[in-house]
Amino acid sequence: MKKDVLKVVAKSILGVITLLFSFGLFAQGQTNTPKLPNDFWRNVQFGGGIGLSIGSGYTDITIAPSAIYNINQIVSVGTAVQFGYISAKNDYTSTLYGASLIGLVNPIPQVQLSVELEEINVNTDYQYLGGNNTNTIWNTALYLGAGYRTGNVTVGVRYDVLFDYNNGYYSDPFMPFIRVYF
């Protein structure tokens, strides 16, 4: 059995050495071509939101970074992630996390139209008289929005076309927003 282990180790070492030499030979045969400038990062903008609300026995913390890629002056696409924590003393705690895909269209510089697909997971623990209840839901939202844009800031409203009054996290399909991208 010891000989079998030694054979496997020897073959593995020989395979790694052969692989390293073959990469070295391949690299020797390549010619140097001048690199074209990469404009990808010039077209990326970062933004997002941060929220903090603290009161008597109440805490609400939200972190939601996002990034968009400007395809041209009119169209941008991007993604966002979010995390939230809410706690009301002796009543409930809730955590949420999720992600979004974002599409933005600026038909004229002052108007921004948006489409956003959001998927969040919400975990809530309720403390009532006589016991604890836990609820976990996945909430999917498809927002269509419009806003007024000036510079890097857009203020507007969005509407969740998938909104369900009976099964959802948010209480209303309309949601105001402020977007800032740098």
Backbone as a ProteinNet text record, in pm:
[ID]
protein_1_A
[PRIMARY]
MKKDVLKVVAKSILGVITLLFSFGLFAQGQTNTPKLPNDFWRNVQFGGGIGLSIGSGYTDITIAPSAIYNINQIVSVGTAVQFGYISAKNDYTSTLYGASLIGLVNPIPQVQLSVELEEINVNTDYQYLGGNNTNTIWNTALYLGAGYRTGNVTVGVRYDVLFDYNNGYYSDPFMPFIRVYF
[TERTIARY]
81.2	0	86.1	199.9	288.8	344.4	372.1	424.3	320.2	190.5	84.5	74.4	88.3	82.1	200.2	320	438.2	424	364.9	343.8	249.5	141.9	44.9	109.8	189.1	256.8	357.6	435.4	535.7	469.5	360.7	290.3	231.1	182	125.4	232.6	349.2	458.8	506.5	520.5	562.3	460.4	332.3	227.4	232.7	255.3	263.5	384.9	499.1	620.9	601	541.5	514.3	421.8	319.6	224.8	293.6	378.5	449.5	541.5	615.3	703.7	626.1	512.1	433.8	379.4	338.5	295	411.4	528.9	647.3	682.2	674.6	702.6	597.6	471.6	364.9	383.8	423.7	445.3	561.4	664.9	779.4	740.1	641.4	603.8	509.6	456.5	363.5	439	377.4	436.6	369.3	441.8	387.9	310.5	182.3	101.1	65.2	58.8	26.2	-114.6	-130.6	-261	-343.8	-468.9	-560.4	-612.6	-636	-686.2	-823.9	-844.3	-970.8	-1056	-1168.5	-1256.3	-1364.9	-1361	-1467.2	-1487	-1380.1	-1393.5	-1427.8	-1400.6	-1442.5	-1594.6	-1659.4	-1804.2	-1881.5	-1811.7	-1876.6	-1896.9	-2016.5	-2046.1	-2095	-2056.6	-2095.7	-2189.1	-2279.3	-2372.3	-2436.7	-2556.8	-2628.9	-2694.2	-2732.2	-2799.9	-2756.2	-2762.7	-2734.7	-2844.8	-2902.1	-3006.2	-2984	-3013.3	-3001	-3111	-3188.4	-3294.5	-3290.4	-3270.7	-3261.8	-3356.1	-3437.6	-3529.5	-3539.4	-3636.4	-3657.2	-3697.9	-3601.3	-3628.2	-3644	-3609.4	-3626.8	-3495.5	-3459.2	-3339.1	-3371.1	-3326.6	-3344.1	-3215.2	-3145.5	-3018.5	-3030.9	-2994.2	-2997.9	-2868.5	-2811.9	-2694	-2726.1	-2713.8	-2751.7	-2658.3	-2538.1	-2448.5	-2493.4	-2461	-2494.7	-2390.2	-2389.7	-2299	-2371.8	-2345.6	-2403.1	-2292	-2316.1	-2226	-2299.2	-2241.1	-2300.5	-2263	-2357.9	-2334.3	-2309.5	-2391	-2372.9	-2438.9	-2461.5	-2518.6	-2666.2	-2728.7	-2872.3	-2902	-2828.2	-2860.2	-2751.6	-2796.2	-2706.5	-2768.7	-2682.9	-2728.4	-2643.4	-2700.6	-2623.7	-2683.9	-2626.9	-2669.4	-2657.9	-2731.5	-2727.1	-2746	-2694.1	-2719	-2770.6	-2840.9	-2890.7	-2896.1	-2881.5	-2893.3	-2967	-3060.4	-3133.2	-3158.2	-3164.1	-3192.7	-3288.4	-3397.7	-3496.3	-3524.2	-3530.1	-3559.4	-3648.2	-3756.8	-3842.6	-3839.4	-3794.9	-3774	-3897.4	-3874.2	-3977.5	-4094.3	-4074.5	-4183.1	-4139.5	-4038	-3992.6	-3853.2	-3787.9	-3664.1	-3680.2	-3619.2	-3628.9	-3496.6	-3449.9	-3332.7	-3372.8	-3314.1	-3339.8	-3211.2	-3202.6	-3090.1	-3139.6	-3073.8	-3116.2	-3030.1	-3075.3	-3001.7	-3100	-3049.7	-3131.7	-3052.1	-3124.5	-3070.9	-3140.4	-3063.8	-3116	-3090.1	-3190.3	-3175.7	-3224.1	-3141.5	-3175.8	-3171.7	-3269.3	-3274.2	-3297.3	-3215	-3226.5	-3261.2	-3391.1	-3427.5	-3383.2	-3388.8	-3328.2	-3251.7	-3152	-3068.3	-3143.8	-3258.7	-3330.6	-3427.3	-3455.3	-3553.2	-3482.5	-3509.7	-3454	-3568.2	-3577.3	-3672.7	-3595.8	-3660.1	-3587.6	-3673	-3604.2	-3661.6	-3568.5	-3627.6	-3545	-3613.2	-3541.1	-3587.5	-3517.1	-3596.2	-3541.1	-3588.4	-3496.9	-3528.1	-3468.6	-3554.8	-3504.8	-3561	-3482	-3522.3	-3544.1	-3660.5	-3695.6	-3720.4	-3647.7	-3663.3	-3711.7	-3829	-3886.6	-3920.4	-3882.8	-3916.8	-4007.4	-4128.9	-4225.5	-4230.1	-4231.4	-4246.9	-4383.8	-4477.7	-4611.3	-4630.6	-4738.4	-4771.1	-4785.3	-4708.7	-4721.4	-4630.4	-4542	-4451.7	-4391.4	-4305.6	-4237	-4286.5	-4297.8	-4332.1	-4223.9	-4188	-4087.2	-4150.2	-4118.1	-4170.3	-4055.6	-4043.1	-3942.4	-4011.9	-3986.4	-4045.1	-3938.7	-3959.4	-3885.4	-3980.2	-3936.3	-4020.1	-3954.9	-4027.9	-3981.2	-4058.5	-3985.2	-4048.2	-3992.4	-4078.9	-4038.3	-4085.7	-3991	-4022.4	-4006.9	-4105.4	-4095.9	-4094.7	-3996.9	-3983.5	-3953.4	-3973.6	-3942.3	-3895.1	-3797.2	-3746.2	-3687.3	-3670.3	-3604.4	-3457	-3371.6	-3228	-3155.5	-3065.8	-2977.2	-2838.4	-2743.9	-2608.5	-2608.9	-2556.5	-2549.1	-2666.5	-2763.8	-2874.8	-3005.8	-3085.2	-3218.6	-3318.4	-3428.4	-3536.2	-3661.4	-3728.5	-3846.7	-3929.7	-4013.1	-4099.3	-4096.6	-4112.9	-4117.9	-4239.8	-4287.6	-4408.2	-4377.9	-4415.4	-4394.5	-4511.4	-4488.2	-4595.7	-4631.3	-4548.1	-4576.4	-4632.9	-4667.1	-4709.8	-4833.3	-4830.8	-4942.4	-4971.2	-5087.8	-5123.2	-5122.5	-5147.3	-5156.6	-5023.2	-4931.5	-4805.6	-4689.2	-4641.4	-4527.5	-4465.4	-4351.6	-4279.1	-4319.2	-4333.3	-4364.3	-4515.1	-4554.7	-4696.6	-4765.3	-4688.4	-4746.5	-4666.2	-4731.7	-4656.6	-4577	-4613.4	-4539.8	-4428.5	-4312	-4199.3	-4117.1	-4102.6	-4017	-3870.7	-3785.1	-3642.5	-3557.7	-3436.2	-3331.3	-3210.8	-3161.4	-3043.3	-2927.3	-2810.9	-2690	-2580.3	-2517.3	-2405.2	-2286.9	-2169.5	-2046.3	-1959
-117.7	0	124.9	119.4	233.5	264.6	161	181.1	249.2	216.8	278.3	427.8	463.4	604.6	679.3	619	682.7	700.4	604.3	614.9	730.7	744.7	852	987.6	1000	1126.2	1159.3	1060.4	1082.9	1124.9	1059.4	1095.5	1236.3	1272.1	1405.3	1512.4	1489.3	1585.4	1597.3	1486.6	1487.7	1562	1543.6	1612.9	1763.2	1806.7	1950	2011.5	1944.7	1995.6	2005.3	1904.5	1906.7	2022.2	2042.9	2150.8	2286.6	2306.3	2433.5	2461.1	2360.5	2379.3	2407.9	2342.8	2367.2	2509.2	2562.9	2703.1	2796.1	2763.6	2845.3	2846.1	2730.9	2724.3	2799.2	2789.5	2859.6	3011	3056.9	3200.4	3250.2	3166.6	3206.2	3227.7	3152.6	3160.5	3275.2	3344.3	3452.8	3579.7	3657.9	3786.3	3895.5	3999.5	4112.1	4203.5	4219.3	4312.5	4428.2	4547.4	4661	4648.3	4681.8	4674.4	4796.1	4770.1	4879.4	4931.5	5062.1	5113.3	5055.2	5020.7	4963.2	5073.7	5105.9	5211.7	5160.4	5032.9	4976.1	5055.3	5077.1	5140.7	5288	5349.7	5489.2	5500.3	5392.2	5392.3	5336.9	5304.5	5250.4	5362.5	5364.9	5459.4	5380.7	5427.4	5363.1	5454.3	5394.3	5471.2	5379.9	5416.4	5332.6	5413.6	5344.6	5411.2	5358.4	5446.9	5410.8	5472.8	5393.4	5446.9	5407.7	5499.8	5473.5	5549.2	5476.5	5536.6	5472	5554.2	5503	5585.3	5515.5	5583.2	5506.2	5538.8	5473.9	5327.7	5237.6	5095.9	5053.5	5140.6	5110.1	5134.8	5041.8	5054.2	5007.8	5085.7	5050.8	5087.3	4987.4	5008	4947.7	5024.5	4976.4	5013.2	4917.8	4940.3	4881.5	4964.4	4918.1	4977.6	4922.1	4972.2	4924.5	5004	4964.5	5018.4	4961.9	5005.6	4993.6	5090.5	5084.5	5101.1	5044.7	5059.2	5140	5253.1	5339.1	5286.5	5223	5171.4	5287.4	5391.3	5516.9	5626.1	5744.7	5854.2	5832.1	5738.1	5716.6	5593.4	5484.4	5356.8	5315.1	5268.7	5214.8	5087.7	4994.6	4871.7	4852.1	4785	4766.5	4666.2	4664.2	4571.9	4639.1	4586.1	4638.5	4523.9	4540.9	4447.7	4529.8	4464	4536.3	4447.6	4512.3	4446.1	4541.2	4487.7	4569.9	4496.5	4573.7	4519.3	4615.1	4561.6	4640.8	4570.2	4648.7	4592	4688.7	4635.5	4710.9	4636.1	4703.5	4641.7	4563.6	4438.5	4348.8	4327.2	4351	4333	4244.5	4288.6	4206.6	4249.4	4157	4187	4132.4	4201.1	4160.3	4188	4091	4110.9	4081.4	4157.3	4130.2	4145.4	4067.2	4078.1	4043.2	4099	4070.4	4139.5	4129.9	4187.5	4237.4	4325	4383.2	4391.8	4384	4417.1	4545.1	4640.5	4773.4	4807.3	4865.8	4922	5065.9	5158.2	5300.1	5352.9	5437.5	5501.7	5650.4	5731.8	5876.8	5930.8	5937.2	5983.4	6127.5	6209.1	6341.9	6354.2	6442.4	6445	6464.4	6531	6558.7	6447.6	6351.1	6246	6110.8	6036	5901.4	5802.4	5704.2	5594.5	5472.5	5390.8	5277.5	5152.5	5039.3	4906.8	4838.9	4782.2	4717.3	4589.4	4480.6	4351.3	4326.3	4314	4299.7	4168.6	4098.9	3976.1	3990.5	3987.7	3998.9	3885.9	3848.9	3750.5	3825.3	3804.7	3874.1	3770.7	3782.5	3694.8	3780.9	3749.3	3828.8	3738.7	3783.8	3715.8	3808.6	3760.3	3836.2	3779.2	3866.4	3822.7	3872.3	3779.3	3811.8	3749.1	3786.1	3723.6	3573.5	3498.1	3354	3286.3	3357.1	3285.5	3370.1	3304.2	3367.8	3308.2	3390.2	3344.2	3391.3	3305	3337.9	3327.1	3423.2	3424.5	3455.6	3376.1	3398.5	3401	3507.5	3517.2	3563.6	3525.7	3581	3675.4	3796.9	3896.7	3934.8	3917.1	3956.7	4080.1	4180.7	4304.6	4341.8	4393.4	4447.1	4591.8	4682.4	4824.6	4892	4974.1	5066	5204.7	5286.1	5415.4	5527.3	5648.5	5769.7	5874.9	5953.8	6055.6	6173.2	6281.1	6401.3	6390.4	6412.1	6393.6	6526.6	6555.4	6670.5	6627.5	6628.7	6581.7	6434.6	6400.1	6260.2	6218.4	6307	6281	6269.6	6167.4	6149.3	6134	6208.7	6201.2	6159	6055.2	6008.4	5911.3	5838.4	5738.3	5613.1	5497.6	5371.4	5293.4	5204	5126.9	4979.1	4896	4751.3	4686.6	4641.9	4581.2	4440.7	4379.9	4246.8	4254.7	4373.9	4393.6	4310.9	4247.2	4167.5	4212.8	4270.5	4321.3	4212.1	4088.1	3978.5	3910.6	3911.4	3838.5	3925.4	4007.2	4089.9	4154.7	4213.3	4278.4	4425.2	4491.7	4634.1	4654.5	4769.8	4796	4868.6	4916.1	4993.4	4968.1	4963.6	4939.9	5061.9	5181.6	5303	5327.5	5366.4	5391.5	5508.2	5616.9	5726.3	5682.8	5746.3	5713.2	5837.6	5829.7	5925.6	5841.9	5857.7	5784	5880.7	5840.3	5919.3	5825.1	5857.7	5778.8	5870.3	5822.5	5899.3	5836.5
0	0	0	70.5	76.7	-61.7	-142.7	-278.4	-366.1	-349.9	-428.6	-398.9	-272.4	-233.3	-293.8	-288.4	-345	-496.4	-565.1	-708.9	-740.4	-664.3	-687	-663.4	-556.3	-525.4	-635.2	-678.4	-782.4	-913.3	-950.4	-1073.4	-1063.1	-945.8	-926.4	-940.1	-877.7	-886.5	-1030.9	-1099	-1239.2	-1326	-1298.4	-1373.9	-1353.1	-1229.4	-1199.8	-1267.5	-1261.7	-1326.9	-1477.1	-1537.8	-1681.8	-1717.1	-1637.5	-1660.6	-1650.8	-1549.6	-1533.7	-1651.9	-1697.9	-1811.8	-1940	-1956.9	-2079	-2080.5	-1964.2	-1960.1	-1990.4	-1938.2	-1965.1	-2113.1	-2178.7	-2321.8	-2402.2	-2361.4	-2430.7	-2418.6	-2300.4	-2279.9	-2363.4	-2386.3	-2466.9	-2612.4	-2659.1	-2799.6	-2832.1	-2734	-2761	-2798.5	-2885.6	-2921.9	-2840.4	-2815.3	-2740.5	-2834.2	-2806.3	-2883.1	-2792.1	-2843.9	-2758.1	-2701.7	-2575	-2509.7	-2546.8	-2580.2	-2606.1	-2472.6	-2461.8	-2334.5	-2303.1	-2177.9	-2134	-2073.1	-2138.2	-2090.8	-1997.4	-1962	-1879.9	-1751.1	-1674.5	-1544.1	-1554.5	-1668.2	-1688.9	-1697.2	-1738.1	-1757.3	-1638.1	-1530.5	-1411.3	-1309.3	-1251.5	-1143.9	-1023.4	-904.8	-780.2	-702.4	-628.2	-546.2	-446	-405.6	-312.3	-204.3	-99.5	9.3	143.8	243.1	381.4	464.8	554.9	640.6	784.6	875.9	1017.7	1090.3	1167.2	1247	1384.2	1486.8	1622.9	1709	1785.5	1876.5	2006.1	2085.2	2213.5	2190.4	2198.5	2180.3	2035.9	1940	1798	1724.5	1636	1554.4	1413	1314.2	1173.2	1101	1048.4	978.6	838.8	737.4	599.4	528.6	455.7	372.2	235.4	129.4	-4.4	-110.9	-127.3	-232.7	-370.9	-472.9	-609.3	-705.7	-824.6	-930.9	-1063.8	-1151.8	-1285.9	-1388.9	-1505.3	-1619.4	-1725.3	-1764.2	-1866	-2004.3	-2069.6	-2204	-2299.2	-2285.7	-2357.2	-2273.6	-2329.9	-2251.6	-2218.7	-2286.4	-2267.5	-2182.6	-2198.4	-2135.2	-2036	-1917.7	-1815.3	-1758.2	-1718.1	-1651.7	-1527.1	-1428	-1306	-1212.1	-1093.7	-990.4	-854	-759.2	-622.8	-525.6	-406.3	-296.8	-180.1	-90.1	25.9	148.2	262.5	391.8	484.4	560.6	655.8	785.5	892.3	1024.7	1093.9	1146.1	1219.6	1351.9	1458	1588.4	1666	1720.3	1811.5	1944.3	2047.2	2178	2224.3	2260.8	2313	2216.7	2088.4	1991.7	1875.4	1800.3	1688.2	1643.6	1570.2	1498.5	1357.5	1263.7	1124.2	1054.7	978.2	893.8	750.3	659.9	519	441.1	335.2	243.6	105.2	5.4	-130.8	-233.7	-358.4	-470.1	-575.3	-661.1	-767.4	-896.6	-1006.5	-1138.7	-1182.4	-1234.5	-1264.6	-1410.6	-1475.8	-1609.7	-1607.3	-1658	-1658.8	-1801.4	-1835.3	-1966.9	-1943.8	-2006.9	-1998.8	-2137.5	-2174.1	-2308.1	-2333.1	-2228.9	-2229.4	-2098.6	-2089	-1968.9	-1837.3	-1837.4	-1713.4	-1671.9	-1756.7	-1727.1	-1722.1	-1615.4	-1603.4	-1582.7	-1671.5	-1659.6	-1610.5	-1526.3	-1469.5	-1464.5	-1470.7	-1449	-1349.7	-1243.3	-1141.3	-1095.1	-1104.6	-1054.5	-921.8	-815	-680.3	-618.7	-554.9	-482.2	-342.3	-239.6	-102.5	-16.5	82.5	182.4	312.8	373.5	497.2	606.2	716.6	833.2	949	1002.6	1110.2	1228.7	1347	1472	1552.2	1581.5	1660	1801.1	1901.9	2039.6	2088.1	2100.9	2150.7	2286.6	2351.5	2479.4	2458.6	2529.7	2522.9	2423.3	2353.8	2264.9	2154.8	2079.8	1967.8	1837.3	1735.6	1600.8	1505.4	1412.1	1312.3	1174.4	1089.7	953.6	857.7	753.2	650.3	515.3	438.7	305.2	205.6	81.8	-30.7	-101.5	-124	-190.1	-322.8	-431	-563.6	-606	-652.6	-697	-833.5	-919.8	-1049.8	-1053.1	-1036.6	-1028.7	-1164.4	-1199.7	-1312.3	-1251.4	-1287.6	-1223.1	-1319.9	-1270.6	-1345.4	-1246.9	-1289.2	-1199.6	-1273.2	-1198.1	-1248.5	-1214.2	-1313.7	-1297.5	-1314.2	-1221.6	-1232.9	-1187.6	-1276.3	-1245.3	-1212.4	-1095.2	-1050.8	-964.4	-945.1	-854	-931.8	-898.4	-956.1	-841.9	-849.7	-751.3	-825.7	-775.7	-846.9	-766.5	-838.6	-776.6	-864.8	-800.1	-873.5	-826.7	-913.9	-887.4	-907.4	-810.7	-816.5	-890	-1012.9	-1092	-1042.9	-958.6	-903	-762	-717.3	-578.2	-545.4	-427	-376.6	-233.8	-211.2	-77.8	28.7	-10.2	87.2	116.5	21.7	37.8	-7.2	78.9	41.8	162.9	141.8	249	261.4	148.5	150.1	164	218.3	242.7	128.3	29.5	-80.1	-207.8	-324.3	-447.7	-494.5	-449.3	-485.5	-384.7	-434.4	-346.1	-401.7	-324.9	-370.9	-362.9	-442.7	-438	-465.9	-418.8	-452.1	-491.1	-613.2	-660.3	-674.4	-624.6	-638.8	-686.4	-799.5	-851.3	-875.8	-834.7	-851.8	-957.5
[MASK]
++++++++++++++++++++++++++++++++++++++++++++++++++++++++++++++++++++++++++++++++++++++++++++++++++++++++++++++++++++++++++++++++++++++++++++++++++++++++++++++++++++++++++++++++++++++

